[in-house]
Amino acid sequence: MSPIAHERRSLSWLLSSSLLILLPGLLLALSACSKPSNAAGEPLTLLNVSYDPTRELYEEFNAAFAKHWEATHGTKVSIKQSHGGSGKQARAVIDGLDADIVTLALAYDVDMLHDKGSLIPENWQTRLPNNSSPYTSAIVFVVRKGNPKNIRDWEDLIQPGLAVITPNPKTSGGARWNYLAAWGHALRKAGGDEAKAREFVSSLYRNVPVLDSGARGSTTTFAERGLGDVLIAWENEALLLTDEVGKDKFEIIVPSDTILAEPPVTIVDKNVDRRGTRAVAEAYLQYLYSDAGQELAAKHHYRPRSQAIAAKYASHFPTVSLFTIDEVLGGWKKAQKAHFDDGGVFDLIYAPKAQ
Amino acid sequence: MASRARRRILPGFGLSLGMSWLYLGLLVLLPLSGLFLKTFTLTWAHFWEAVASPRALAAYRLTFGAAAVAALLNAVFGLLVAWVLVRYRFPGKSLVDALVDLPFALPTAVAGLTLTSLYSRNGWYGHYLEAAGIQVAFTSLGVVVALTFIGLPFVVRTVQPVLEDIDADVEEAAATLGATPWQTFTRVIFPAVLPALLSGFTLALARAIGEYGSVVFISGNMPMRTEIAPLLIVTRLEQYDYAGATAIAVVMLTASFALLLAINLLQRWTQRRFEVRPG
């Protein structure tokens, strides 16, 4: 190699290695500059991070709230919404998605905003009425028109040869409600005998031919693919399916008792304080409890908490004996640990038989 | 390496190599090291529990097994498609050529949904297959179907240029020397495309191992039976078990890397072994 070539080579090596060191710093500096500054005068925005089936509800609610806020405060607010699987949404917020409000499918996912992200106080669920769930739902069955397998109650789901469609509780928050509804029913029926309840859910899940990863997937499997005799679903999803997709194809069956599904809402303290949106975020959640908010929830097939509004929609939501997760399982954290964590009851159903 | 002398006189080699290292470092090496580092938060016992449970083992078996079957199917039929595209002129050829790339462009979830609706009980294909006693949707067969679909372009697109490079006079020479068409194929054509075929196979395999979107819809996701390893990772994340999720990811990454390395070595060996032209 000639000395000149050598010189040139080491020069470019020097250049490239200094670039190698400098560039990450440069990137960092750039990203610091691009951070949004929340200067005064910028229009107020809120981000509501929610789960999948609430899209239509919040589209309408956001418009209503923006109008209400402008009428009472004279300033405009625009609300962005984000939807996805409940657990995935919670992880995104923990990882830094700038949510002002979360409206998720289960309290366990919101708990993790405290446990894994320190974004909210531990007692978040006591800050709003009704366990911070402004609307509820119930777990019901959907069967094919005429109910050919004559399914009336939970016990009918474990008969041999029946195919039950429900999503995977390991990947879907909604599916966990389904599972716990079956567990709660069996436990109450057996007078608190856990072994019997375990046997019941085991036989039930042995009748499940497909575990979709999310609730909408299960609905599709049952409704479009024609698989299964019965679909376990949230009442709002079931009503959506029968009302809007096929009233002549499906029927809703309400079992003798079922779990009260309480999808919770909260503000994300760390984010609203940094962004200066606490007041409007709190007003947003309060508005969910107002008559207007309750009406909208009912319209989108969620059971309203307000007695007055509930009475108005009584024909839409059949009365059913409802138990809560706190009553039968002592809350979400306990339920999660006993049933859905590794080695929990759900895993045992699928564990290979010990020889 | 005949090109070494030439490469030296290229200006800025050091700079471009440095930039390449930086680029790969930031995009590949750092994230992957982050992945490995994350698993260090686990104790050894936890790590082992996460990666070697019967359920995880069943998932690896399905993922790697179905990926291998799919890549093999693609190797056979991809070679055929490439052959037809290179050697024949026929109406609709450019359409076939474009069709090959479609699985690249389609979001995998859409592919999964479409395949599921085709192969399920009341779908176009599934209707007849189930009547014949073959269930595809929600079984491991369905996983193979999805992985074959998404891997198709890799083999065709790697073999095609090599086939184009083989001059027809090589075949003519073989024919004049008295070779049967079969002999010409096995002794002349196949050795020449084998390295490319292997690398197409590798790409299809690698793609299939990491595939998630199309498979979750068609597989049925039953633990121990039709649960793929990427779904297990998602399951762990759903439990906020980041370290457990990365542990499984690390196992898959290591296994894939070893597999790819082995196939690469094999490919280099065949290249040397079957090199026809003097080089």
XYZ file of C-alpha atoms in Angstrom:
634
model
C 0.000 0.000 0.000
C 1.402 3.394 -0.926
C 1.902 5.924 1.858
C -0.604 8.278 0.263
C -3.288 5.614 0.083
C -2.482 4.732 3.656
C -2.835 8.352 4.684
C -6.158 8.682 2.949
C -7.415 5.505 4.519
C -6.596 6.448 8.055
C -8.123 9.864 7.490
C -11.418 8.379 6.399
C -11.252 5.916 9.272
C -10.835 8.841 11.611
C -13.773 10.580 9.969
C -16.039 7.594 10.147
C -15.161 6.693 13.694
C -15.745 10.240 14.879
C -19.076 10.181 13.077
C -19.824 6.932 14.826
C -19.353 8.652 18.141
C -20.971 11.953 17.253
C -24.082 10.816 15.444
C -25.954 9.306 18.400
C -25.401 12.560 20.264
C -26.662 14.480 17.287
C -29.765 12.318 17.086
C -30.404 12.851 20.770
C -30.064 16.614 20.415
C -32.458 16.576 17.478
C -35.048 14.561 19.340
C -34.806 16.941 22.292
C -35.541 19.880 19.985
C -38.575 18.250 18.457
C -40.325 17.835 21.793
C -43.621 19.671 21.595
C -43.713 22.845 23.609
C -47.064 23.449 25.209
C -47.122 27.152 24.674
C -50.138 29.189 25.707
C -52.619 29.924 22.972
C -52.241 26.512 21.388
C -55.575 24.753 21.100
C -56.246 22.382 23.965
C -55.984 18.709 23.046
C -56.727 15.559 24.986
C -55.768 12.015 24.157
C -58.127 9.261 25.261
C -56.459 5.851 25.057
C -59.173 3.232 24.985
C -59.800 -0.377 23.963
C -61.331 -1.728 20.796
C -65.143 -1.791 21.020
C -65.511 1.741 22.410
C -64.548 3.476 19.166
C -68.060 4.503 18.133
C -69.065 5.441 21.674
C -66.155 7.845 22.118
C -66.446 9.310 18.654
C -69.879 10.544 19.627
C -68.987 11.338 23.231
C -65.951 13.422 22.269
C -68.024 15.637 20.018
C -70.607 16.069 22.770
C -67.983 16.908 25.385
C -66.167 19.397 23.143
C -69.452 21.226 22.656
C -70.188 21.131 26.378
C -66.706 22.399 27.297
C -66.891 25.251 24.832
C -70.303 26.246 26.129
C -69.170 26.255 29.769
C -65.560 27.480 29.433
C -65.497 29.363 26.167
C -62.415 27.538 24.930
C -62.109 24.871 22.313
C -60.854 21.390 23.058
C -60.129 18.672 20.559
C -59.975 15.068 21.653
C -57.941 12.424 19.942
C -58.682 8.777 20.521
C -56.615 5.646 20.241
C -58.012 2.114 20.210
C -56.521 -1.351 20.446
C -56.353 -4.347 22.732
C -56.705 -3.194 26.348
C -53.381 -4.625 27.531
C -51.527 -3.356 24.489
C -52.940 0.129 25.051
C -51.881 0.119 28.705
C -48.358 -0.930 27.726
C -48.184 1.890 25.198
C -49.080 4.403 27.924
C -46.525 2.871 30.292
C -43.939 3.095 27.523
C -44.644 6.802 27.060
C -47.753 7.322 24.931
C -48.963 10.733 26.083
C -52.462 9.745 27.196
C -54.417 12.225 29.303
C -57.167 9.700 29.900
C -57.334 5.938 29.749
C -60.631 4.099 29.328
C -59.743 0.403 29.348
C -61.448 -2.977 29.553
C -60.280 -3.988 32.999
C -58.918 -2.481 36.165
C -55.893 -4.758 36.083
C -54.549 -2.953 33.029
C -55.051 0.419 34.738
C -53.394 -0.917 37.920
C -50.289 -1.539 35.843
C -50.064 2.191 35.062
C -49.315 2.506 38.765
C -47.295 -0.677 39.276
C -45.100 -0.532 36.181
C -45.177 3.124 35.242
C -45.877 5.119 38.443
C -48.162 7.275 36.334
C -51.174 7.280 38.672
C -51.700 6.874 42.428
C -52.488 3.434 43.793
C -56.002 4.435 44.906
C -57.016 5.622 41.433
C -60.143 3.487 41.427
C -61.679 5.348 44.376
C -61.419 8.758 42.723
C -64.629 8.447 40.725
C -68.003 6.939 41.622
C -68.837 3.276 40.995
C -65.275 1.954 41.012
C -64.414 4.503 38.329
C -66.611 2.644 35.844
C -69.189 5.062 34.409
C -70.826 2.324 32.362
C -70.876 -1.449 32.654
C -71.693 -4.515 30.694
C -72.536 -8.126 31.397
C -71.274 -11.377 29.969
C -73.950 -13.148 27.937
C -74.292 -15.877 25.298
C -75.009 -15.539 21.615
C -76.508 -18.580 19.899
C -77.726 -19.229 16.392
C -81.333 -18.349 15.589
C -83.838 -20.694 17.191
C -81.248 -21.837 19.736
C -80.902 -25.314 18.165
C -78.793 -26.682 21.048
C -81.239 -25.282 23.611
C -78.645 -23.363 25.622
C -80.161 -21.632 28.653
C -77.455 -21.408 31.273
C -73.785 -21.966 32.026
C -74.291 -25.694 32.709
C -75.408 -26.199 29.119
C -71.992 -25.116 27.879
C -70.126 -28.126 29.211
C -72.178 -30.812 27.515
C -69.969 -33.054 25.413
C -69.760 -32.215 21.740
C -70.813 -28.602 22.101
C -68.461 -26.009 20.613
C -68.029 -22.811 22.636
C -66.335 -19.754 21.114
C -64.487 -17.393 23.438
C -61.151 -15.596 23.050
C -57.907 -16.385 24.836
C -57.829 -14.911 28.364
C -54.049 -14.798 28.134
C -54.130 -12.278 25.317
C -57.512 -10.582 25.677
C -58.845 -8.539 28.542
C -62.445 -9.097 27.454
C -61.842 -12.827 27.461
C -60.796 -12.636 31.093
C -64.231 -11.294 31.977
C -65.804 -14.222 30.088
C -63.680 -16.691 31.966
C -64.359 -15.113 35.349
C -68.099 -15.067 34.654
C -68.006 -18.849 34.208
C -65.807 -19.251 37.276
C -67.997 -17.010 39.420
C -71.145 -18.841 38.401
C -69.638 -22.247 39.154
C -68.203 -21.068 42.440
C -71.522 -19.639 43.607
C -73.392 -22.739 42.477
C -70.967 -24.999 44.332
C -71.195 -22.907 47.467
C -67.627 -21.724 47.244
C -66.039 -25.087 46.432
C -63.020 -24.097 44.325
C -62.251 -27.623 43.148
C -65.723 -27.909 41.627
C -65.430 -24.497 39.980
C -62.089 -25.514 38.526
C -63.592 -28.687 37.135
C -66.372 -26.653 35.561
C -64.175 -24.143 33.757
C -61.890 -26.985 32.654
C -64.765 -28.812 30.969
C -65.985 -25.553 29.497
C -62.627 -24.690 27.927
C -62.269 -28.238 26.661
C -65.275 -27.383 24.483
C -63.485 -24.393 22.973
C -62.079 -25.319 19.535
C -60.377 -21.990 18.762
C -58.894 -19.389 21.059
C -58.845 -16.132 19.142
C -56.440 -13.534 20.440
C -59.141 -10.871 20.810
C -62.890 -10.529 21.353
C -63.685 -9.204 17.882
C -61.796 -12.171 16.437
C -64.054 -14.557 18.337
C -67.138 -12.739 17.155
C -65.913 -13.101 13.579
C -65.119 -16.776 14.072
C -68.636 -17.392 15.362
C -70.605 -15.096 13.081
C -68.696 -15.112 9.795
C -66.870 -18.410 9.844
C -69.853 -20.264 11.234
C -67.834 -22.067 13.872
C -69.301 -23.073 17.237
C -72.729 -23.389 18.832
C -72.429 -20.539 21.299
C -70.355 -17.389 21.649
C -69.543 -15.994 25.076
C -69.462 -12.232 24.702
C -69.881 -8.859 26.317
C -73.483 -7.766 26.163
C -72.612 -4.621 24.185
C -70.817 -6.706 21.554
C -73.688 -9.178 21.483
C -76.236 -6.383 20.997
C -74.082 -4.883 18.281
C -73.969 -8.252 16.544
C -77.683 -8.968 16.754
C -78.904 -5.411 16.201
C -76.649 -4.439 13.382
C -75.414 -7.591 11.744
C -78.002 -10.296 11.927
C -81.153 -10.115 13.976
C -82.480 -12.982 11.906
C -79.375 -15.054 12.479
C -78.513 -14.828 16.155
C -80.181 -14.713 19.548
C -78.910 -13.432 22.855
C -79.272 -15.770 25.823
C -78.941 -14.284 29.293
C -77.754 -16.868 31.813
C -79.165 -17.170 35.356
C -76.292 -15.166 36.743
C -73.230 -13.533 35.280
C -70.438 -11.132 36.070
C -70.795 -7.373 35.950
C -68.067 -6.214 33.597
C -66.786 -2.860 34.815
C -64.525 -1.135 32.304
C -62.710 1.567 34.282
C -61.618 5.102 33.396
C -59.014 7.415 34.919
C -56.863 10.410 34.182
C -53.142 9.785 33.827
C -51.812 12.120 36.522
C -48.220 12.336 35.414
C -49.236 13.252 31.866
C -52.002 15.740 32.636
C -49.784 17.559 35.145
C -46.965 17.858 32.656
C -49.269 18.957 29.861
C -51.415 21.209 32.016
C -54.636 19.438 31.069
C -55.787 18.181 34.460
C -58.915 20.352 34.703
C -60.265 19.487 31.291
C -59.352 15.807 31.642
C -61.210 15.604 34.938
C -64.202 17.376 33.423
C -64.136 14.878 30.575
C -64.462 11.930 32.930
C -67.117 13.695 35.024
C -69.104 14.239 31.872
C -69.235 10.465 31.337
C -71.346 10.321 34.525
C -73.664 13.137 33.417
C -77.059 12.405 31.905
C -75.728 13.173 28.457
C -72.807 10.787 28.900
C -74.992 8.053 30.341
C -77.427 8.365 27.451
C -74.609 7.930 24.970
C -73.288 4.889 26.814
C -76.737 3.305 26.744
C -77.115 4.142 23.091
C -73.903 2.234 22.407
C -75.171 -0.790 24.329
C -73.328 -0.206 27.598
C -75.397 -0.418 30.771
C -75.624 3.074 32.294
C -74.906 3.562 36.010
C -77.523 6.272 36.372
C -80.790 4.774 37.668
C -82.886 7.247 35.723
C -81.207 6.588 32.394
C -81.144 2.851 33.070
C -84.901 2.910 33.652
C -85.349 4.642 30.340
C -83.475 1.864 28.539
C -84.882 -0.974 30.654
C -86.270 -2.863 27.677
C -82.850 -2.843 26.056
C -81.032 -4.448 28.985
C -82.735 -7.500 30.511
C -82.515 -7.806 34.276
C -80.074 -10.454 35.357
C -78.459 -11.459 38.598
C -75.036 -9.853 38.513
C -72.037 -10.461 40.738
C -68.886 -8.362 40.800
C -65.284 -9.434 40.561
C -64.660 -8.138 44.067
C -67.419 -10.359 45.441
C -66.309 -13.640 43.917
C -62.600 -13.153 43.441
C -61.473 -10.366 45.724
C -60.460 -7.996 42.960
C -58.465 -8.029 39.750
C -54.989 -8.523 41.129
C -56.022 -11.676 42.961
C -57.964 -12.946 39.970
C -55.053 -12.315 37.647
C -52.573 -14.090 39.884
C -54.745 -17.114 40.622
C -56.091 -17.659 37.129
C -54.140 -16.042 34.335
C -50.540 -15.766 35.455
C -48.214 -18.586 34.525
C -49.099 -21.737 36.377
C -52.553 -20.358 37.202
C -55.817 -22.224 36.744
C -56.081 -21.370 33.066
C -52.663 -22.863 32.348
C -53.567 -26.039 34.211
C -56.468 -26.609 31.834
C -53.977 -26.911 28.993
C -51.074 -28.422 30.921
C -49.915 -31.738 29.453
C -51.234 -34.566 31.597
C -48.643 -35.796 34.070
C -47.924 -39.419 33.380
C -11.622 -13.013 -3.908
C -10.761 -11.486 -7.228
C -12.216 -8.142 -6.373
C -9.926 -7.254 -3.489
C -7.421 -5.391 -5.653
C -10.194 -3.394 -7.228
C -11.924 -2.595 -3.980
C -8.845 -0.894 -2.571
C -8.876 1.862 -5.156
C -12.502 2.755 -4.456
C -12.462 6.106 -2.710
C -13.986 6.399 0.719
C -14.136 2.735 1.539
C -13.339 3.420 5.162
C -16.058 6.032 5.384
C -18.697 3.884 3.748
C -17.770 0.907 5.899
C -17.924 3.106 8.962
C -21.335 4.405 7.958
C -22.531 0.868 7.301
C -21.381 -0.214 10.729
C -23.086 2.775 12.302
C -26.297 2.149 10.425
C -26.395 -1.530 11.254
C -25.303 -0.809 14.792
C -28.090 1.644 15.492
C -30.783 -0.307 13.681
C -29.884 -3.907 14.414
C -27.132 -4.425 16.925
C -28.257 -1.996 19.635
C -31.911 -3.090 19.728
C -30.874 -6.721 19.776
C -28.351 -6.148 22.548
C -31.135 -4.380 24.433
C -33.171 -7.535 24.025
C -30.406 -9.664 25.490
C -29.779 -7.205 28.313
C -33.447 -7.269 29.283
C -33.281 -10.992 29.923
C -30.481 -10.427 32.424
C -33.108 -9.030 34.799
C -34.323 -12.608 35.163
C -32.740 -15.144 37.465
C -31.458 -18.246 35.729
C -34.309 -20.320 37.157
C -36.891 -17.851 35.893
C -35.270 -17.696 32.500
C -35.311 -21.453 32.218
C -38.894 -21.636 33.378
C -39.898 -19.089 30.740
C -38.093 -20.641 27.813
C -38.284 -24.367 28.497
C -41.822 -24.939 29.750
C -43.644 -27.721 27.878
C -45.873 -25.086 26.404
C -42.949 -23.050 25.084
C -41.315 -26.178 23.660
C -44.531 -27.084 21.855
C -44.645 -23.557 20.455
C -41.046 -23.721 19.177
C -41.748 -27.080 17.569
C -44.747 -25.701 15.719
C -43.049 -22.437 14.734
C -39.821 -23.951 13.444
C -41.500 -27.058 12.024
C -44.206 -25.205 10.128
C -41.676 -22.622 8.938
C -39.434 -25.385 7.587
C -42.288 -27.142 5.801
C -43.480 -23.844 4.326
C -39.975 -22.899 3.171
C -39.531 -26.332 1.573
C -42.840 -26.024 -0.264
C -41.760 -22.622 -1.463
C -38.376 -23.950 -2.572
C -40.040 -26.559 -4.799
C -42.856 -24.468 -6.198
C -40.916 -21.215 -6.191
C -38.268 -22.834 -8.409
C -41.023 -23.954 -10.742
C -42.549 -20.484 -10.918
C -39.156 -18.897 -11.517
C -38.417 -21.429 -14.247
C -41.682 -20.738 -16.019
C -41.145 -17.003 -15.767
C -37.612 -17.122 -17.148
C -37.918 -19.762 -19.841
C -41.294 -19.206 -21.407
C -43.229 -16.442 -23.038
C -46.939 -16.723 -22.539
C -49.929 -14.449 -22.350
C -50.367 -12.994 -18.890
C -46.718 -13.426 -17.991
C -46.334 -9.955 -16.539
C -49.447 -10.586 -14.458
C -47.907 -13.741 -12.986
C -44.710 -11.815 -12.377
C -46.614 -9.137 -10.471
C -48.649 -11.700 -8.526
C -45.468 -13.142 -7.071
C -44.714 -9.905 -5.239
C -48.171 -9.405 -3.777
C -47.553 -11.313 -0.530
C -44.724 -8.816 0.093
C -47.051 -5.855 -0.155
C -50.093 -7.181 1.663
C -50.341 -6.453 5.391
C -49.969 -9.864 6.981
C -53.087 -9.471 9.086
C -55.108 -9.028 5.918
C -53.492 -12.152 4.507
C -54.382 -14.036 7.675
C -57.981 -12.870 7.650
C -58.404 -13.709 3.985
C -56.852 -17.144 4.284
C -58.960 -17.897 7.334
C -62.178 -16.968 5.613
C -61.214 -19.051 2.566
C -60.194 -22.129 4.502
C -62.738 -22.096 7.312
C -65.748 -24.362 7.300
C -67.951 -22.112 5.186
C -65.213 -20.614 3.036
C -64.587 -21.325 -0.658
C -61.797 -23.848 -0.140
C -62.698 -25.000 3.339
C -66.160 -25.973 2.228
C -64.776 -28.716 0.005
C -61.744 -29.594 2.094
C -63.807 -30.190 5.213
C -66.216 -32.315 3.215
C -63.176 -34.401 2.310
C -62.226 -34.595 5.967
C -59.341 -32.129 5.822
C -59.479 -29.271 8.271
C -57.090 -26.446 7.476
C -58.248 -23.372 9.391
C -57.446 -23.472 13.118
C -54.992 -26.383 12.786
C -51.236 -26.583 12.297
C -51.944 -27.158 8.610
C -53.397 -23.659 8.564
C -50.164 -22.318 10.035
C -48.237 -23.938 7.186
C -50.618 -22.431 4.627
C -50.151 -18.924 6.034
C -46.374 -19.253 6.242
C -46.182 -20.607 2.696
C -48.196 -17.672 1.450
C -45.986 -15.012 2.999
C -42.731 -16.781 1.996
C -43.456 -17.297 -1.686
C -41.710 -14.241 -3.199
C -38.365 -14.953 -1.551
C -37.521 -18.102 -3.500
C -38.842 -16.861 -6.829
C -37.020 -13.560 -6.598
C -33.663 -15.043 -5.608
C -33.702 -17.874 -8.148
C -35.019 -15.863 -11.080
C -31.884 -13.780 -11.850
C -29.635 -16.824 -11.593
C -31.778 -18.756 -14.034
C -31.686 -15.781 -16.355
C -27.897 -15.850 -16.220
C -27.632 -19.439 -17.360
C -27.147 -19.288 -21.105
C -29.213 -21.538 -23.278
C -26.035 -22.729 -25.017
C -25.008 -24.572 -21.856
C -28.133 -26.666 -22.247
C -27.491 -27.057 -25.948
C -23.979 -28.232 -25.226
C -25.305 -30.767 -22.755
C -27.811 -31.947 -25.338
C -25.186 -32.325 -28.049
C -23.101 -34.384 -25.654
C -26.050 -36.751 -25.364
C -27.587 -35.716 -22.025
C -31.247 -36.413 -21.450
C -33.383 -33.445 -20.320
C -33.422 -34.898 -16.803
C -29.636 -35.182 -16.796
C -29.325 -31.633 -18.066
C -31.540 -30.467 -15.241
C -29.892 -32.405 -12.423
C -26.277 -32.028 -13.602
C -26.249 -28.586 -15.185
C -29.162 -26.382 -14.201
C -29.829 -27.506 -10.649
C -26.224 -27.207 -9.374
C -26.063 -23.716 -10.819
C -29.238 -22.509 -9.086
C -28.738 -24.463 -5.866
C -26.915 -21.681 -3.987
C -29.617 -19.187 -4.941
C -32.315 -21.701 -4.074
C -30.735 -22.208 -0.670
C -30.596 -18.513 0.007
C -34.226 -18.145 -1.084
C -35.103 -21.001 1.242
C -33.238 -19.280 4.067
C -35.040 -16.002 3.531
C -38.437 -17.692 3.390
C -37.599 -19.659 6.524
C -36.424 -16.617 8.436
C -39.505 -14.685 7.428
C -41.783 -17.539 8.490
C -40.160 -17.977 11.886
C -40.864 -14.396 12.818
C -44.333 -14.250 11.322
C -47.174 -13.274 13.628
C -49.906 -11.280 11.897
C -51.147 -13.808 9.380
C -50.815 -16.805 11.690
C -52.819 -15.677 14.710
C -55.969 -15.577 12.638
C -55.700 -19.002 11.056
C -53.978 -21.022 13.760
C -56.637 -21.317 16.454
C -54.045 -20.435 19.099
C -54.611 -23.498 21.279
C -51.889 -23.971 23.905
C -49.751 -27.066 23.246
C -51.355 -27.583 19.852
C -51.546 -24.596 17.546
C -49.821 -21.867 19.521
C -46.848 -20.284 17.748
C -43.887 -18.887 19.659
C -44.511 -15.243 18.652
C -48.007 -15.546 20.172
C -46.433 -16.808 23.376
C -44.324 -13.651 23.417
C -47.447 -11.522 23.031
C -49.060 -13.533 25.824
C -46.156 -12.727 28.120
C -46.416 -9.042 27.276
C -50.127 -9.166 28.019
C -49.096 -10.220 31.534
C -46.648 -7.308 31.696
C -43.862 -9.877 31.862
C -41.402 -8.015 29.644
C -38.399 -10.055 30.704
C -40.186 -13.364 30.115
C -41.258 -12.190 26.676
C -37.734 -11.200 25.728
C -36.404 -14.500 27.062
C -38.483 -16.399 24.517
C -37.515 -13.884 21.856
C -33.838 -14.444 22.649
C -34.245 -18.196 22.308
C -35.933 -17.776 18.952
C -33.326 -15.300 17.816
C -30.466 -17.589 18.804
C -32.052 -20.598 17.156
C -32.809 -18.640 13.995
C -29.299 -17.233 13.879
C -27.755 -20.681 14.228
C -30.076 -22.010 11.550
C -29.326 -19.167 9.146
C -25.619 -19.497 9.754
C -25.731 -23.218 9.044
C -27.655 -22.700 5.814
C -25.245 -19.944 4.776
C -22.287 -22.257 5.289
C -24.050 -24.940 3.308
C -24.712 -22.432 0.596
C -21.058 -21.406 0.383
C -20.038 -25.011 0.302
C -22.360 -25.817 -2.585
C -21.192 -22.723 -4.397
C -17.600 -23.942 -4.248
C -18.512 -27.528 -4.920
C -20.569 -26.838 -8.006
C -18.709 -23.841 -9.403
C -18.666 -24.582 -13.113
C -16.979 -21.593 -14.589
C -13.272 -21.069 -14.093
C -12.877 -18.309 -11.624
